[in-house]
XYZ file of N, CA, C and O in Angstrom:
608
model
N -7.673 -9.954 9.563
C -6.488 -9.419 9.752
C -6.712 -7.738 9.342
O -7.541 -7.626 8.041
N -6.419 -6.537 9.872
C -6.426 -5.386 9.430
C -5.658 -5.000 8.198
O -4.622 -5.404 8.194
N -5.889 -3.784 7.550
C -5.059 -3.812 6.020
C -3.987 -3.310 6.170
O -3.157 -3.749 5.500
N -3.801 -2.217 7.257
C -2.755 -1.770 7.821
C -1.641 -2.108 8.726
O -0.683 -1.612 9.172
N -2.349 -3.498 9.149
C -1.301 -4.494 10.063
C -0.200 -4.916 9.563
O -0.327 -5.843 8.209
N 0.802 -4.928 10.216
C 1.915 -5.558 9.626
C 1.745 -6.783 9.729
O 1.978 -7.465 11.022
N 2.396 -7.667 8.490
C 2.105 -8.861 8.328
C 3.527 -9.482 8.434
O 3.246 -11.015 8.463
N 4.366 -8.968 9.081
C 5.881 -9.809 9.077
C 5.958 -10.752 10.061
O 6.033 -12.066 10.060
N 5.375 -10.544 11.389
C 5.131 -11.680 12.042
C 4.366 -12.869 12.023
O 4.866 -14.063 12.476
N 3.011 -12.340 11.612
C 2.367 -13.565 11.548
C 2.764 -14.560 10.090
O 2.633 -15.873 10.207
N 3.431 -14.088 9.257
C 3.873 -14.609 8.031
C 5.190 -15.453 8.701
O 5.261 -16.613 8.303
N 5.904 -14.993 9.300
C 7.412 -15.474 9.935
C 6.714 -16.430 10.871
O 7.186 -17.644 10.792
N 5.864 -16.744 11.789
C 5.123 -17.652 12.315
C 4.807 -18.778 11.573
O 5.122 -20.128 11.573
N 4.067 -18.595 10.597
C 3.419 -19.573 9.473
C 4.593 -20.174 9.043
O 4.743 -21.464 8.792
N 5.688 -19.454 8.453
C 6.575 -20.188 7.737
C 7.687 -21.049 8.840
O 8.115 -22.230 8.154
N 7.710 -20.571 10.046
C 8.623 -21.249 10.672
C 7.923 -22.532 11.439
O 8.304 -23.433 11.127
N 6.494 -21.907 11.993
C 5.871 -23.201 12.504
C 5.267 -24.521 11.499
O 4.937 -25.321 11.717
N 4.864 -23.725 10.326
C 3.840 -24.423 9.437
C 2.755 -25.239 10.097
O 2.518 -26.282 9.721
N 1.625 -24.590 10.701
C 0.723 -25.041 11.447
C -0.310 -25.478 10.534
O -0.293 -25.193 9.304
N -1.197 -26.508 10.832
C -1.937 -27.055 9.828
C -3.285 -26.217 10.539
O -3.552 -25.635 11.091
N -3.595 -25.726 8.764
C -4.476 -24.809 8.756
C -6.033 -25.745 8.414
O -5.884 -26.420 7.492
N -6.861 -25.796 9.740
C -8.102 -26.502 9.508
C -9.178 -25.925 8.776
O -10.210 -26.658 8.518
N -9.482 -24.580 8.341
C -10.513 -24.122 7.567
C -10.507 -23.296 6.953
O -9.230 -23.165 6.517
N -11.055 -23.291 5.888
C -10.926 -22.632 4.441
C -10.903 -21.262 4.787
O -10.038 -20.541 4.401
N -11.497 -20.527 5.607
C -11.180 -19.394 6.431
C -10.018 -18.825 6.702
O -9.350 -17.887 6.304
N -9.317 -19.867 7.598
C -7.935 -19.751 7.957
C -6.660 -19.781 6.772
O -5.918 -18.676 6.375
N -7.354 -20.794 5.713
C -6.414 -20.772 4.540
C -6.492 -19.345 3.751
O -5.518 -19.048 3.242
N -7.504 -18.749 3.687
C -7.819 -17.814 2.658
C -7.183 -16.544 3.318
O -6.627 -15.449 2.749
N -7.190 -16.408 4.807
C -6.534 -15.483 5.770
C -4.884 -15.581 5.034
O -4.619 -14.244 4.907
N -4.699 -16.793 5.328
C -2.917 -16.629 5.053
C -2.673 -16.023 3.837
O -1.991 -15.393 3.640
N -3.629 -17.057 2.551
C -3.421 -16.231 1.607
C -3.272 -15.023 1.079
O -2.441 -14.168 0.522
N -4.097 -14.405 1.732
C -4.631 -12.835 1.459
C -3.256 -11.996 2.236
O -3.313 -11.162 1.497
N -3.225 -12.295 3.464
C -1.364 -12.005 3.985
C -0.463 -12.246 2.947
O 0.257 -11.235 2.878
N -0.455 -13.460 2.531
C 0.853 -13.218 1.494
C 0.792 -12.930 0.529
O 1.741 -11.962 0.081
N -0.521 -12.662 -0.074
C -0.897 -11.701 -1.634
C -0.617 -10.250 -1.428
O 0.022 -9.388 -2.457
N -1.096 -9.810 0.141
C -0.372 -8.602 0.215
C 1.073 -8.216 0.489
O 1.362 -6.680 -0.043
N 1.648 -8.707 0.685
C 3.209 -8.814 0.835
C 4.009 -8.963 -0.848
O 4.964 -8.364 -0.821
N 3.281 -10.188 -1.612
C 3.949 -10.350 -2.384
C 2.826 -10.991 -3.678
O 3.123 -12.344 -3.214
N 2.749 -10.681 -4.764
C 2.052 -11.096 -6.162
C 2.627 -12.501 -6.251
O 1.957 -13.378 -6.493
N 4.200 -12.416 -6.227
C 4.279 -13.962 -6.643
C 4.561 -14.808 -5.729
O 4.283 -16.220 -6.103
N 4.735 -14.490 -4.778
C 4.877 -15.558 -3.346
C 3.598 -16.085 -3.655
O 3.238 -17.596 -2.994
N 2.533 -15.729 -3.378
C 1.393 -15.666 -3.613
C 0.729 -16.621 -4.583
O -0.036 -17.945 -4.441
N 1.031 -16.368 -5.989
C 0.908 -16.979 -6.827
C 1.446 -18.704 -6.645
O 0.682 -19.418 -7.174
N 2.512 -18.567 -6.248
C 3.374 -20.317 -6.274
C 2.684 -20.651 -5.195
O 2.663 -21.545 -5.209
N 2.187 -20.148 -3.871
C 1.566 -20.703 -2.820
C 0.470 -21.238 -3.271
O 0.094 -22.372 -3.294
N -0.589 -20.503 -4.258
C -1.700 -21.047 -4.632
C -1.417 -22.306 -5.965
O -2.566 -23.271 -5.519
N -0.277 -22.464 -6.231
C 0.057 -23.528 -7.098
C 0.111 -24.756 -6.217
O 0.034 -25.810 -6.809
N 0.750 -24.348 -4.913
C 1.073 -25.914 -4.008
C 0.053 -26.214 -3.576
O -0.042 -27.004 -2.522
N -1.431 -25.749 -3.603
C -2.653 -26.190 -2.753
C -3.251 -27.245 -3.811
O -3.031 -27.425 -4.938
N -4.281 -27.610 -3.245
C -4.937 -28.826 -3.881
C -5.736 -28.285 -4.856
O -6.201 -27.331 -4.995
N -5.751 -29.046 -6.242
C -6.266 -28.781 -7.376
C -7.512 -27.871 -7.395
O -8.040 -26.832 -7.913
N -8.490 -28.371 -6.501
C -9.938 -27.881 -6.309
C -9.930 -26.205 -5.429
O -10.362 -25.704 -6.049
N -8.460 -26.012 -5.106
C -8.580 -24.924 -4.425
C -7.796 -23.629 -4.985
O -7.545 -22.409 -5.167
N -6.748 -24.434 -6.328
C -6.182 -23.611 -6.947
C -6.862 -22.304 -7.772
O -6.206 -21.269 -7.817
N -7.809 -22.726 -8.760
C -8.651 -21.103 -9.375
C -8.962 -20.470 -8.524
O -8.870 -19.291 -8.954
N -9.688 -20.831 -7.496
C -10.077 -20.151 -6.534
C -8.928 -19.032 -5.984
O -9.625 -17.684 -5.707
N -8.143 -19.319 -5.625
C -6.968 -18.448 -4.996
C -6.500 -17.616 -6.009
O -6.129 -16.776 -5.709
N -6.363 -18.232 -7.354
C -5.681 -17.476 -8.136
C -6.561 -16.234 -8.583
O -6.418 -14.893 -8.716
N -7.941 -16.748 -8.568
C -8.947 -15.516 -8.554
C -9.058 -14.524 -7.577
O -9.177 -13.259 -7.871
N -8.625 -14.831 -6.537
C -8.647 -14.005 -5.297
C -7.060 -13.291 -5.120
O -7.333 -11.941 -5.178
N -6.306 -13.817 -5.951
C -5.239 -12.830 -6.077
C -5.182 -11.760 -7.231
O -4.950 -10.563 -6.826
N -6.009 -12.056 -8.326
C -6.558 -11.067 -8.988
C -6.955 -9.597 -8.498
O -6.704 -8.670 -8.446
N -8.211 -10.668 -7.640
C -8.864 -9.578 -7.129
C -8.373 -8.425 -6.259
O -8.454 -7.359 -5.787
N -7.474 -9.211 -5.344
C -6.842 -8.484 -4.258
C -5.378 -7.453 -4.780
O -5.433 -6.438 -4.169
N -5.375 -7.865 -5.694
C -4.194 -7.042 -6.430
C -4.868 -5.776 -7.191
O -4.554 -4.452 -6.726
N -5.988 -6.003 -7.996
C -6.847 -5.100 -8.293
C -7.691 -3.982 -7.719
O -7.894 -2.875 -7.781
N -8.427 -4.712 -6.430
C -9.101 -4.173 -5.420
C -8.634 -3.298 -4.381
O -8.920 -2.283 -3.507
N -7.538 -4.064 -3.497
C -6.868 -3.941 -2.441
C -5.474 -3.771 -2.365
O -4.879 -3.427 -1.093
N -4.955 -3.063 -3.644
C -3.673 -2.364 -3.113
C -3.884 -0.879 -3.012
O -4.282 -0.078 -3.993
N -3.002 -0.130 -2.619
C -2.712 0.865 -2.269
C -2.327 1.745 -3.710
O -1.626 1.030 -4.386
N -2.765 3.082 -3.909
C -2.333 3.885 -4.792
C -0.560 3.921 -5.544
O -0.346 3.864 -6.335
N -0.054 3.704 -4.336
C 1.425 4.042 -4.669
C 1.956 2.814 -4.979
O 3.121 2.889 -5.202
N 1.426 1.765 -4.768
C 1.863 0.511 -5.561
C 1.329 -0.485 -6.301
O 1.535 -1.381 -6.933
N 0.025 0.174 -6.659
C -0.909 -0.830 -7.686
C -0.177 -0.692 -9.208
O -0.072 -1.960 -9.839
N 0.501 0.470 -9.770
C 1.501 -0.083 -10.673
C 2.224 -1.186 -10.843
O 2.334 -1.922 -11.764
N 3.151 -1.276 -9.517
C 4.087 -2.135 -9.568
C 3.655 -3.498 -9.436
O 4.016 -4.782 -9.964
N 2.442 -3.930 -8.361
C 1.984 -4.999 -8.309
C 0.951 -5.456 -9.570
O 0.853 -6.343 -9.904
N 0.834 -4.625 -10.238
C -0.149 -4.664 -11.232
C 0.812 -5.603 -12.408
O 0.090 -6.612 -13.360
N 1.783 -4.777 -12.667
C 2.535 -5.446 -13.714
C 3.102 -7.096 -13.278
O 3.461 -7.634 -13.746
N 3.878 -6.987 -12.026
C 3.748 -8.072 -11.386
C 2.758 -8.981 -11.831
O 3.141 -10.405 -12.147
N 1.598 -8.910 -11.673
C 0.560 -9.849 -11.981
C 0.275 -10.074 -13.272
O 0.376 -11.129 -13.456
N 0.553 -9.127 -14.431
C 0.437 -9.557 -15.565
C 1.570 -10.079 -16.197
O 1.485 -10.832 -17.640
N 2.803 -10.301 -15.441
C 3.645 -10.922 -15.829
C 4.058 -12.088 -15.022
O 5.298 -12.738 -15.300
N 3.201 -12.747 -14.507
C 3.476 -14.170 -13.882
C 3.295 -15.256 -15.129
O 2.983 -15.130 -16.029
N 4.365 -16.124 -14.801
C 4.324 -16.976 -15.866
C 3.297 -18.119 -15.921
O 3.643 -19.215 -15.294
N 2.127 -17.660 -16.355
C 1.147 -18.762 -16.591
C 1.115 -19.618 -17.231
O 1.635 -19.560 -18.496
N 0.432 -20.935 -16.784
C 0.407 -21.850 -17.668
C -0.705 -21.872 -18.604
O -1.565 -20.451 -18.270
N -0.861 -22.498 -19.665
C -2.227 -22.160 -20.644
C -3.566 -22.495 -19.814
O -4.708 -21.596 -20.139
N -3.627 -23.210 -18.992
C -4.794 -23.415 -18.102
C -4.959 -22.005 -17.475
O -6.045 -21.576 -17.187
N -3.921 -21.443 -16.364
C -4.026 -20.513 -15.652
C -4.404 -19.207 -16.597
O -4.978 -18.031 -16.206
N -3.790 -19.150 -17.887
C -4.158 -17.999 -18.721
C -5.743 -18.058 -19.028
O -5.983 -16.995 -19.390
N -6.111 -19.028 -19.462
C -7.780 -19.311 -19.583
C -8.553 -19.020 -18.487
O -9.596 -18.373 -18.483
N -8.017 -19.119 -17.288
C -8.494 -18.668 -15.759
C -8.443 -17.325 -15.529
O -9.384 -16.230 -15.410
N -7.444 -16.858 -16.135
C -7.094 -15.360 -16.021
C -8.153 -14.269 -16.888
O -8.745 -13.533 -16.716
N -7.997 -14.787 -18.422
C -9.001 -14.250 -19.192
C -10.554 -14.530 -18.705
O -11.456 -13.337 -18.917
N -10.911 -15.752 -18.139
C -12.444 -15.892 -18.221
C -12.886 -15.024 -16.897
O -13.769 -14.560 -16.742
N -11.833 -15.243 -15.689
C -12.167 -14.061 -14.381
C -12.760 -12.738 -15.199
O -13.513 -12.073 -14.915
N -11.402 -12.079 -15.853
C -11.523 -10.661 -15.899
C -12.479 -10.232 -17.067
O -12.971 -9.094 -17.368
N -13.281 -11.451 -17.852
C -14.050 -10.820 -19.254
C -15.529 -11.441 -18.541
O -16.312 -10.992 -19.258
N -15.677 -12.873 -18.007
C -16.880 -13.290 -17.979
C -17.404 -13.562 -16.105
O -18.544 -13.763 -15.904
N -16.364 -13.829 -15.511
C -16.241 -14.231 -14.305
C -16.752 -12.892 -13.275
O -16.873 -11.747 -13.581
N -16.571 -12.784 -11.744
C -16.763 -12.118 -11.478
C -15.894 -10.771 -11.459
O -16.057 -9.573 -10.861
N -14.592 -11.072 -11.572
C -13.591 -9.895 -11.856
C -14.166 -9.254 -13.245
O -13.599 -7.730 -13.106
N -15.074 -9.168 -13.952
C -15.394 -8.567 -14.893
C -15.908 -7.198 -14.271
O -15.784 -6.162 -15.134
N -16.149 -7.311 -13.113
C -16.834 -5.509 -12.403
C -15.963 -5.253 -12.014
O -15.855 -3.944 -11.334
N -14.637 -5.838 -11.861
C -13.409 -4.802 -11.391
C -13.236 -3.572 -12.450
O -13.245 -4.058 -13.413
N -13.296 -2.505 -11.647
C -12.815 -1.195 -12.418
C -11.707 -1.504 -13.643
O -11.816 -0.670 -14.840
N -10.840 -2.184 -12.909
C -9.606 -2.057 -13.926
C -9.445 -3.229 -14.425
O -8.347 -3.918 -15.291
N -10.275 -4.102 -14.623
C -10.215 -5.637 -15.299
C -9.586 -5.632 -16.632
O -8.517 -6.372 -17.031
N -10.434 -4.896 -17.417
C -9.820 -4.953 -18.832
C -8.587 -4.304 -18.952
O -8.081 -4.636 -20.120
N -8.355 -3.041 -18.336
C -7.211 -2.646 -18.309
C -5.896 -3.578 -18.125
O -4.961 -3.802 -18.764
N -6.129 -4.442 -17.138
C -5.658 -5.467 -16.730
C -5.160 -6.385 -17.869
O -4.285 -6.985 -17.787
N -6.452 -7.115 -18.693
C -6.095 -7.945 -19.612
C -5.648 -7.406 -20.639
O -4.592 -8.248 -21.306
N -5.851 -6.202 -21.120
C -4.874 -5.457 -22.135
C -3.419 -5.521 -21.631
O -2.582 -6.163 -22.516
N -3.206 -5.374 -20.607
C -1.439 -4.886 -19.941
C -1.070 -6.958 -19.929
O -0.076 -6.429 -20.891
N -1.708 -7.714 -20.126
C -1.614 -9.148 -19.902
C -1.189 -9.404 -21.536
O -0.234 -9.968 -21.851
N -2.007 -8.976 -22.365
C -1.908 -9.376 -23.726
C -0.937 -8.337 -24.248
O 0.053 -9.393 -25.083
N -0.647 -7.332 -23.941
C 0.758 -6.581 -24.481
C 2.019 -7.311 -23.997
O 2.811 -7.397 -24.761
N 1.676 -7.596 -22.592
C 3.204 -8.180 -22.056
C 3.292 -9.460 -22.612
O 4.841 -9.917 -22.410
N 2.463 -10.040 -22.956
C 2.779 -11.544 -23.580
C 2.973 -11.199 -25.106
O 2.750 -12.537 -25.549
N 2.863 -10.084 -25.600
C 2.610 -9.940 -27.197
C 1.838 -10.421 -27.838
O 2.143 -11.193 -28.989
N 0.776 -10.506 -27.615
C -0.594 -11.171 -27.814
C -1.236 -9.510 -28.471
O -2.670 -9.357 -27.992
N -0.742 -9.072 -29.181
C -1.074 -7.776 -30.050
C -2.360 -7.969 -30.512
O -3.295 -7.144 -30.632
N -2.384 -9.079 -31.242
C -3.768 -9.170 -32.147
C -5.224 -9.362 -31.160
O -6.102 -8.560 -31.097
N -5.145 -9.870 -30.187
C -6.169 -10.103 -29.187
C -6.196 -8.770 -28.650
O -7.424 -8.650 -28.002
N -5.341 -8.052 -28.357
C -5.288 -6.485 -27.527
C -6.177 -5.898 -28.145
O -6.948 -5.253 -27.870
N -6.088 -5.786 -29.674
C -6.720 -5.036 -30.502
C -8.061 -5.366 -30.445
O -9.009 -4.582 -30.562
N -8.661 -6.570 -29.969
C -9.987 -7.169 -30.022
C -10.538 -6.007 -28.589
O -12.097 -5.665 -28.714
N -9.781 -5.840 -27.849
C -10.486 -5.057 -26.723
C -10.127 -3.456 -26.941
O -10.096 -2.505 -26.055
N -10.172 -2.896 -28.190
C -9.857 -1.415 -28.425
C -11.028 -0.545 -28.135
O -10.047 0.835 -27.739
N -11.890 -0.647 -27.886
C -12.752 0.376 -27.533
C -12.834 0.641 -26.258
O -13.420 1.351 -25.312
N -11.763 -0.336 -25.073
C -12.023 0.210 -23.421
C -11.424 1.549 -23.217
O -10.287 1.986 -23.851
N -12.396 2.497 -22.525
C -12.110 3.983 -22.189
C -11.382 4.494 -23.246
O -10.401 5.776 -22.984
N -11.759 4.142 -24.665
C -11.474 5.188 -25.910
C -9.994 5.353 -26.012
O -9.574 6.160 -26.694
N -9.412 4.466 -25.756
C -7.621 4.848 -25.627
C -7.122 3.621 -26.926
O -7.668 2.257 -26.516
N -6.339 4.094 -27.717
C -5.851 3.402 -28.546
C -4.741 2.573 -28.036
O -3.936 2.719 -27.082
N -4.485 1.341 -28.857
C -3.662 0.202 -28.292
C -2.116 1.039 -28.327
O -1.538 0.824 -26.978
N -1.611 2.366 -28.860
C -0.585 2.572 -28.825
C -0.556 3.449 -27.570
O 0.744 3.136 -26.896
N -1.432 3.556 -26.835
C -1.402 4.505 -25.543
C -1.164 3.378 -24.638
O -0.004 3.793 -23.687
N -1.807 2.148 -24.701
C -1.333 1.308 -23.718
C -0.161 0.722 -23.692
O 0.906 0.512 -22.753
N 0.315 0.438 -24.661
C 2.068 -0.042 -24.919
C 2.618 0.821 -24.712
O 3.733 0.608 -23.800
N 2.578 2.412 -24.504
C 3.086 3.550 -23.842
C 3.091 3.396 -22.550
O 4.309 3.642 -21.890
N 2.090 3.050 -22.156
C 1.514 3.189 -20.596
C 2.657 1.678 -19.979
O 3.206 2.227 -18.939
N 2.581 0.811 -20.657
C 2.956 -0.368 -20.303
C 4.909 -0.438 -20.100
O 5.346 -0.610 -19.170
N 5.264 0.154 -21.308
C 6.697 0.720 -21.114
C 7.095 1.417 -19.974
O 7.883 1.265 -19.589
N 6.317 2.590 -20.053
C 6.748 3.532 -18.836
C 6.415 3.071 -17.678
O 7.685 3.360 -16.711
N 5.546 2.133 -17.044
C 5.611 1.569 -15.686
C 6.627 0.312 -15.790
O 7.518 0.863 -14.616
N 7.084 -0.478 -16.724
C 8.017 -1.343 -16.607
C 9.501 -0.402 -16.559
O 10.153 -1.002 -15.625
N 9.760 0.168 -16.946
C 11.126 1.270 -16.991
C 10.912 1.810 -15.379
O 12.085 2.302 -15.178
N 10.002 2.272 -15.078
C 10.090 2.435 -13.806
C 10.529 1.566 -12.473
O 11.091 2.152 -11.813
N 9.934 0.428 -12.877
C 10.754 -0.724 -11.963
C 12.164 -1.017 -12.032
O 12.477 -1.522 -11.184
N 12.526 -0.728 -13.096
C 14.028 -1.099 -13.461
C 14.813 -0.206 -12.678
O 14.962 1.095 -12.436
């Protein structure tokens, strides 16, 4: 699927017909389309997949939000990502992916991790990452509050 392609009709077709997806590529294409339209919907879609696929889709979601979101919507989609109601296991996947996994090379990975920690009131662990971009944690809290207030 092309990046600027309107995904309304393909997603409506999928939700109406519920065709059997027989390949990993087809499932990943569908998931990518859902993730480009709604972070939350993609998150819950991934939870409905077989256990062996859930972590892969969860990591895909993080990468899609941080790498493939237009500048005009990145703040809103990132806040939506960091505020997902993660289970303890998913929280571990999130941390692992952004600190040690493939996600650590994403330019905004540590920023996203700090935002998640601040958003979940995990201030102590946020201080562990204080050297990132030489920004004090107070700046991150202010940035987070500004972003959330723009969404309301």
